[in-house]
């Protein structure tokens, strides 16, 4: 199991852009590895189409995308045409990110992405819909595991990238449902005396029945 803060394991894999070594592929970028149970399946097709449409947004944030599905490269290449058609993407253009061929499920097993609850037509456990967000230091920053039957919300994944990139640089946390530009919360380990230096736009203290001064809110600085 890869835990938050662990260096994400390196591996080599065949993909739609040839053989890659993961750590060389991501270099010092933020990256997202997201897994799929199989090619030519409806939810996976919708998900990969959505990520292909959002690819410019991930690129703006400096995030390298890498998908995985448990079939071979030839199958992926044929499936990509269906994905492009389903998502109404320009068919003459290539595909914006590579897809790993994990037909033997070796990587799915190594990264503990097998869901014993959901089985394929042969009764074998399916690979779940895992999402791993990895930082430029190659450490795992966030992971999500969804069962094969539940499609992911990639707007949420973009939102968490924004939150992770912001909280990585500044002494802030993002409250529930935070979106880019929304109010932020000062981290509990920031001392009150350091606030003027760290938060020139000011901090407001929200009063609560306990009288404890832990709800410290600050606007997002446009320069962040
Ligand atoms: C799908 O992508 O639609 C799917 C794949 C495996 C199990 C359930 C759904």
Tab-separated table of C-alpha atoms and ligand atoms in Angstrom:
chain	number	residue	atom	x	y	z
A	1	UNK	CA	0.000	0.000	0.000
A	2	UNK	CA	1.400	3.406	-0.926
A	3	UNK	CA	0.673	5.826	1.891
A	4	UNK	CA	0.497	9.613	1.705
A	5	UNK	CA	4.044	10.947	1.866
A	6	UNK	CA	5.629	7.740	0.511
A	7	UNK	CA	7.791	7.969	-2.602
A	8	UNK	CA	5.559	6.569	-5.324
A	9	UNK	CA	7.054	3.272	-6.593
A	10	UNK	CA	8.947	3.433	-9.870
A	11	UNK	CA	8.056	0.900	-12.581
A	12	UNK	CA	8.472	0.239	-16.272
A	13	UNK	CA	5.436	-0.304	-18.457
A	14	UNK	CA	4.352	-0.649	-22.068
A	15	UNK	CA	2.128	2.229	-23.076
A	16	UNK	CA	0.544	3.783	-26.141
A	17	UNK	CA	3.697	5.939	-26.500
A	18	UNK	CA	6.112	3.017	-26.052
A	19	UNK	CA	7.927	1.673	-22.997
A	20	UNK	CA	8.263	4.157	-20.151
A	21	UNK	CA	9.952	4.274	-16.783
A	22	UNK	CA	7.499	6.087	-14.538
A	23	UNK	CA	9.931	8.327	-12.642
A	24	UNK	CA	11.594	9.392	-15.909
A	25	UNK	CA	8.199	10.078	-17.452
A	26	UNK	CA	7.033	12.358	-14.630
A	27	UNK	CA	10.447	14.022	-14.076
A	28	UNK	CA	9.863	16.856	-11.601
A	29	UNK	CA	6.236	17.520	-12.528
A	30	UNK	CA	3.042	16.994	-10.660
A	31	UNK	CA	1.423	13.886	-12.106
A	32	UNK	CA	-1.727	11.806	-11.952
A	33	UNK	CA	-1.883	8.069	-12.525
A	34	UNK	CA	-5.438	6.865	-12.913
A	35	UNK	CA	-6.510	3.260	-13.441
A	36	UNK	CA	-9.333	1.575	-15.330
A	37	UNK	CA	-10.572	-2.022	-15.229
A	38	UNK	CA	-10.759	-2.699	-18.974
A	39	UNK	CA	-10.930	-1.290	-22.516
A	40	UNK	CA	-14.211	-1.055	-24.425
A	41	UNK	CA	-16.288	-0.641	-21.271
A	42	UNK	CA	-18.810	2.180	-20.925
A	43	UNK	CA	-17.762	3.990	-17.728
A	44	UNK	CA	-14.054	3.845	-18.647
A	45	UNK	CA	-14.835	5.245	-22.098
A	46	UNK	CA	-16.739	8.166	-20.568
A	47	UNK	CA	-13.948	8.819	-18.046
A	48	UNK	CA	-11.088	8.810	-20.547
A	49	UNK	CA	-13.096	11.076	-22.860
A	50	UNK	CA	-13.645	13.520	-19.999
A	51	UNK	CA	-9.955	13.542	-19.017
A	52	UNK	CA	-8.944	14.047	-22.672
A	53	UNK	CA	-11.250	17.096	-22.780
A	54	UNK	CA	-9.816	18.426	-19.522
A	55	UNK	CA	-6.200	17.746	-20.587
A	56	UNK	CA	-5.454	21.456	-21.320
A	57	UNK	CA	-6.575	22.307	-17.758
A	58	UNK	CA	-4.199	19.716	-16.284
A	59	UNK	CA	-1.430	21.000	-18.552
A	60	UNK	CA	-2.001	24.586	-17.299
A	61	UNK	CA	-1.345	23.278	-13.797
A	62	UNK	CA	1.800	21.438	-14.918
A	63	UNK	CA	0.263	17.998	-14.301
A	64	UNK	CA	1.363	15.019	-16.423
A	65	UNK	CA	-1.397	12.492	-16.986
A	66	UNK	CA	-0.962	8.737	-17.260
A	67	UNK	CA	-3.857	6.288	-17.555
A	68	UNK	CA	-3.778	2.512	-17.042
A	69	UNK	CA	-6.162	-0.110	-18.324
A	70	UNK	CA	-5.937	-3.894	-18.101
A	71	UNK	CA	-5.611	-4.669	-21.821
A	72	UNK	CA	-2.759	-4.551	-24.335
A	73	UNK	CA	-1.448	-1.647	-26.397
A	74	UNK	CA	-3.168	-2.751	-29.624
A	75	UNK	CA	-6.506	-2.856	-27.830
A	76	UNK	CA	-5.843	0.604	-26.314
A	77	UNK	CA	-5.049	2.031	-29.757
A	78	UNK	CA	-8.351	0.756	-31.147
A	79	UNK	CA	-10.262	1.874	-28.052
A	80	UNK	CA	-8.835	5.422	-28.286
A	81	UNK	CA	-10.778	5.875	-31.549
A	82	UNK	CA	-14.014	5.032	-29.709
A	83	UNK	CA	-13.110	7.367	-26.841
A	84	UNK	CA	-12.453	10.236	-29.250
A	85	UNK	CA	-15.739	9.562	-31.046
A	86	UNK	CA	-17.712	9.284	-27.772
A	87	UNK	CA	-16.243	12.516	-26.381
A	88	UNK	CA	-16.509	14.337	-29.754
A	89	UNK	CA	-12.761	14.979	-29.849
A	90	UNK	CA	-10.942	15.921	-33.056
A	91	UNK	CA	-10.265	12.490	-34.606
A	92	UNK	CA	-7.226	13.485	-36.658
A	93	UNK	CA	-5.325	14.620	-33.562
A	94	UNK	CA	-3.462	12.172	-31.324
A	95	UNK	CA	-4.515	11.385	-27.778
A	96	UNK	CA	-3.361	13.797	-25.049
A	97	UNK	CA	-1.847	11.264	-22.634
A	98	UNK	CA	-0.502	7.704	-22.730
A	99	UNK	CA	-2.352	4.627	-21.512
A	100	UNK	CA	-0.416	1.832	-19.780
A	101	UNK	CA	-1.074	-1.711	-20.988
A	102	UNK	CA	-1.495	-3.798	-17.837
A	103	UNK	CA	-3.080	-6.853	-19.428
A	104	UNK	CA	-1.493	-9.192	-16.855
A	105	UNK	CA	-2.610	-6.868	-14.019
A	106	UNK	CA	0.938	-6.853	-12.650
A	107	UNK	CA	0.858	-3.147	-11.889
A	108	UNK	CA	-2.689	-3.372	-10.588
A	109	UNK	CA	-1.494	-5.986	-8.073
A	110	UNK	CA	1.747	-4.134	-7.240
A	111	UNK	CA	-0.155	-0.912	-6.515
A	112	UNK	CA	-2.975	-2.761	-4.703
A	113	UNK	CA	-5.678	-1.652	-7.077
A	114	UNK	CA	-7.611	-4.942	-7.170
A	115	UNK	CA	-11.181	-4.822	-5.875
A	116	UNK	CA	-12.280	-8.283	-4.618
A	117	UNK	CA	-15.912	-7.143	-4.533
A	118	UNK	CA	-16.329	-6.606	-8.280
A	119	UNK	CA	-15.609	-9.364	-10.801
A	120	UNK	CA	-15.248	-9.504	-14.573
A	121	UNK	CA	-17.159	-11.912	-16.842
A	122	UNK	CA	-14.643	-14.675	-16.044
A	123	UNK	CA	-15.125	-14.181	-12.303
A	124	UNK	CA	-11.731	-12.465	-11.804
A	125	UNK	CA	-11.560	-9.477	-9.437
A	126	UNK	CA	-11.533	-6.167	-11.314
A	127	UNK	CA	-9.006	-3.400	-11.117
A	128	UNK	CA	-10.631	-0.491	-9.331
A	129	UNK	CA	-10.696	3.144	-10.434
A	130	UNK	CA	-7.668	4.347	-8.517
A	131	UNK	CA	-6.375	7.924	-8.695
A	132	UNK	CA	-2.894	8.786	-7.450
A	133	UNK	CA	-1.778	12.410	-7.389
A	134	UNK	CA	2.013	12.584	-7.111
A	135	UNK	CA	4.025	15.708	-6.325
A	136	UNK	CA	7.202	16.976	-8.005
A	137	UNK	CA	9.114	15.275	-5.170
A	138	UNK	CA	7.591	11.943	-6.385
A	139	UNK	CA	5.694	11.555	-3.112
A	140	UNK	CA	2.056	10.520	-3.002
A	141	UNK	CA	-0.073	13.584	-2.201
A	142	UNK	CA	-3.556	12.133	-2.578
A	143	UNK	CA	-5.239	8.854	-3.517
A	144	UNK	CA	-8.805	7.831	-4.222
A	145	UNK	CA	-10.214	4.355	-4.817
A	146	UNK	CA	-13.559	3.960	-6.539
A	147	UNK	CA	-15.204	0.658	-7.448
A	148	UNK	CA	-15.389	-0.173	-11.166
A	149	UNK	CA	-19.109	0.576	-11.313
A	150	UNK	CA	-18.734	4.211	-10.117
A	151	UNK	CA	-17.301	6.795	-12.500
A	152	UNK	CA	-15.070	9.514	-11.073
A	153	UNK	CA	-15.695	13.267	-11.095
A	154	UNK	CA	-12.701	14.802	-12.862
A	155	UNK	CA	-13.778	18.357	-12.000
A	156	UNK	CA	-13.195	17.276	-8.398
A	157	UNK	CA	-9.774	15.925	-9.336
A	158	UNK	CA	-8.871	19.289	-10.908
A	159	UNK	CA	-10.157	21.018	-7.764
A	160	UNK	CA	-7.987	18.870	-5.501
A	161	UNK	CA	-4.949	19.575	-7.699
A	162	UNK	CA	-5.608	23.305	-7.162
A	163	UNK	CA	-5.946	22.727	-3.426
A	164	UNK	CA	-2.824	20.546	-3.205
A	165	UNK	CA	-0.713	22.992	-5.204
A	166	UNK	CA	-1.850	25.901	-3.038
A	167	UNK	CA	-1.433	24.182	0.325
A	168	UNK	CA	1.968	22.878	-0.782
A	169	UNK	CA	3.291	26.463	-1.027
A	170	UNK	CA	1.394	28.447	1.620
A	171	UNK	CA	0.461	27.944	5.262
A	172	UNK	CA	-3.186	27.409	4.422
A	173	UNK	CA	-5.769	24.658	4.218
A	174	UNK	CA	-8.842	24.570	1.996
A	175	UNK	CA	-12.268	24.302	3.659
A	176	UNK	CA	-15.073	22.039	2.466
A	177	UNK	CA	-16.184	22.685	-1.111
A	178	UNK	CA	-13.374	25.230	-1.604
A	179	UNK	CA	-12.844	26.401	-5.162
A	180	UNK	CA	-10.073	28.503	-6.723
A	181	UNK	CA	-10.419	32.083	-5.383
A	182	UNK	CA	-12.437	31.057	-2.315
A	183	UNK	CA	-11.621	31.868	1.315
A	184	UNK	CA	-8.864	29.787	2.929
A	185	UNK	CA	-8.140	28.613	6.463
A	186	UNK	CA	-4.915	29.315	8.279
A	187	UNK	CA	-3.173	26.095	9.354
A	188	UNK	CA	-3.393	25.288	13.072
A	189	UNK	CA	0.421	25.288	13.455
A	190	UNK	CA	0.714	28.975	12.425
A	191	UNK	CA	1.331	31.178	15.472
A	192	UNK	CA	-0.859	34.309	15.786
A	193	UNK	CA	2.263	36.498	15.918
A	194	UNK	CA	3.343	35.234	12.460
A	195	UNK	CA	0.030	36.089	10.804
A	196	UNK	CA	0.808	39.695	9.654
A	197	UNK	CA	3.980	38.520	7.887
A	198	UNK	CA	2.399	35.432	6.288
A	199	UNK	CA	-1.007	36.872	5.423
A	200	UNK	CA	-0.701	40.524	4.337
A	201	UNK	CA	-4.353	40.517	3.180
A	202	UNK	CA	-5.425	39.887	6.769
A	203	UNK	CA	-7.098	37.163	8.756
A	204	UNK	CA	-10.576	37.179	10.286
A	205	UNK	CA	-11.370	35.131	13.356
A	206	UNK	CA	-14.768	33.431	13.268
A	207	UNK	CA	-16.285	33.344	16.745
A	208	UNK	CA	-17.744	30.026	17.963
A	209	UNK	CA	-19.458	28.916	21.230
A	210	UNK	CA	-16.297	27.292	22.616
A	211	UNK	CA	-14.558	30.681	22.520
A	212	UNK	CA	-11.529	28.986	20.956
A	213	UNK	CA	-9.827	31.067	18.254
A	214	UNK	CA	-9.101	28.302	15.780
A	215	UNK	CA	-11.244	29.380	12.838
A	216	UNK	CA	-8.867	31.796	11.128
A	217	UNK	CA	-9.942	32.725	7.605
A	218	UNK	CA	-7.951	34.539	4.974
A	219	UNK	CA	-8.661	35.574	1.381
A	220	UNK	CA	-6.743	33.934	-1.448
A	221	UNK	CA	-3.998	36.282	-2.531
A	222	UNK	CA	-4.047	36.720	-6.358
A	223	UNK	CA	-0.249	36.451	-6.367
A	224	UNK	CA	-0.371	32.867	-4.967
B	1	LIG	C1	-17.265	0.222	-17.170
B	1	LIG	O1	-16.258	0.850	-17.492
B	1	LIG	O2	-18.361	0.520	-17.587
B	1	LIG	C2	-17.144	-0.929	-16.213
B	1	LIG	C3	-16.041	-1.730	-16.232
B	1	LIG	C4	-15.976	-2.795	-15.359
B	1	LIG	C5	-17.027	-3.031	-14.472
B	1	LIG	C6	-18.122	-2.200	-14.436
B	1	LIG	C7	-18.196	-1.129	-15.319
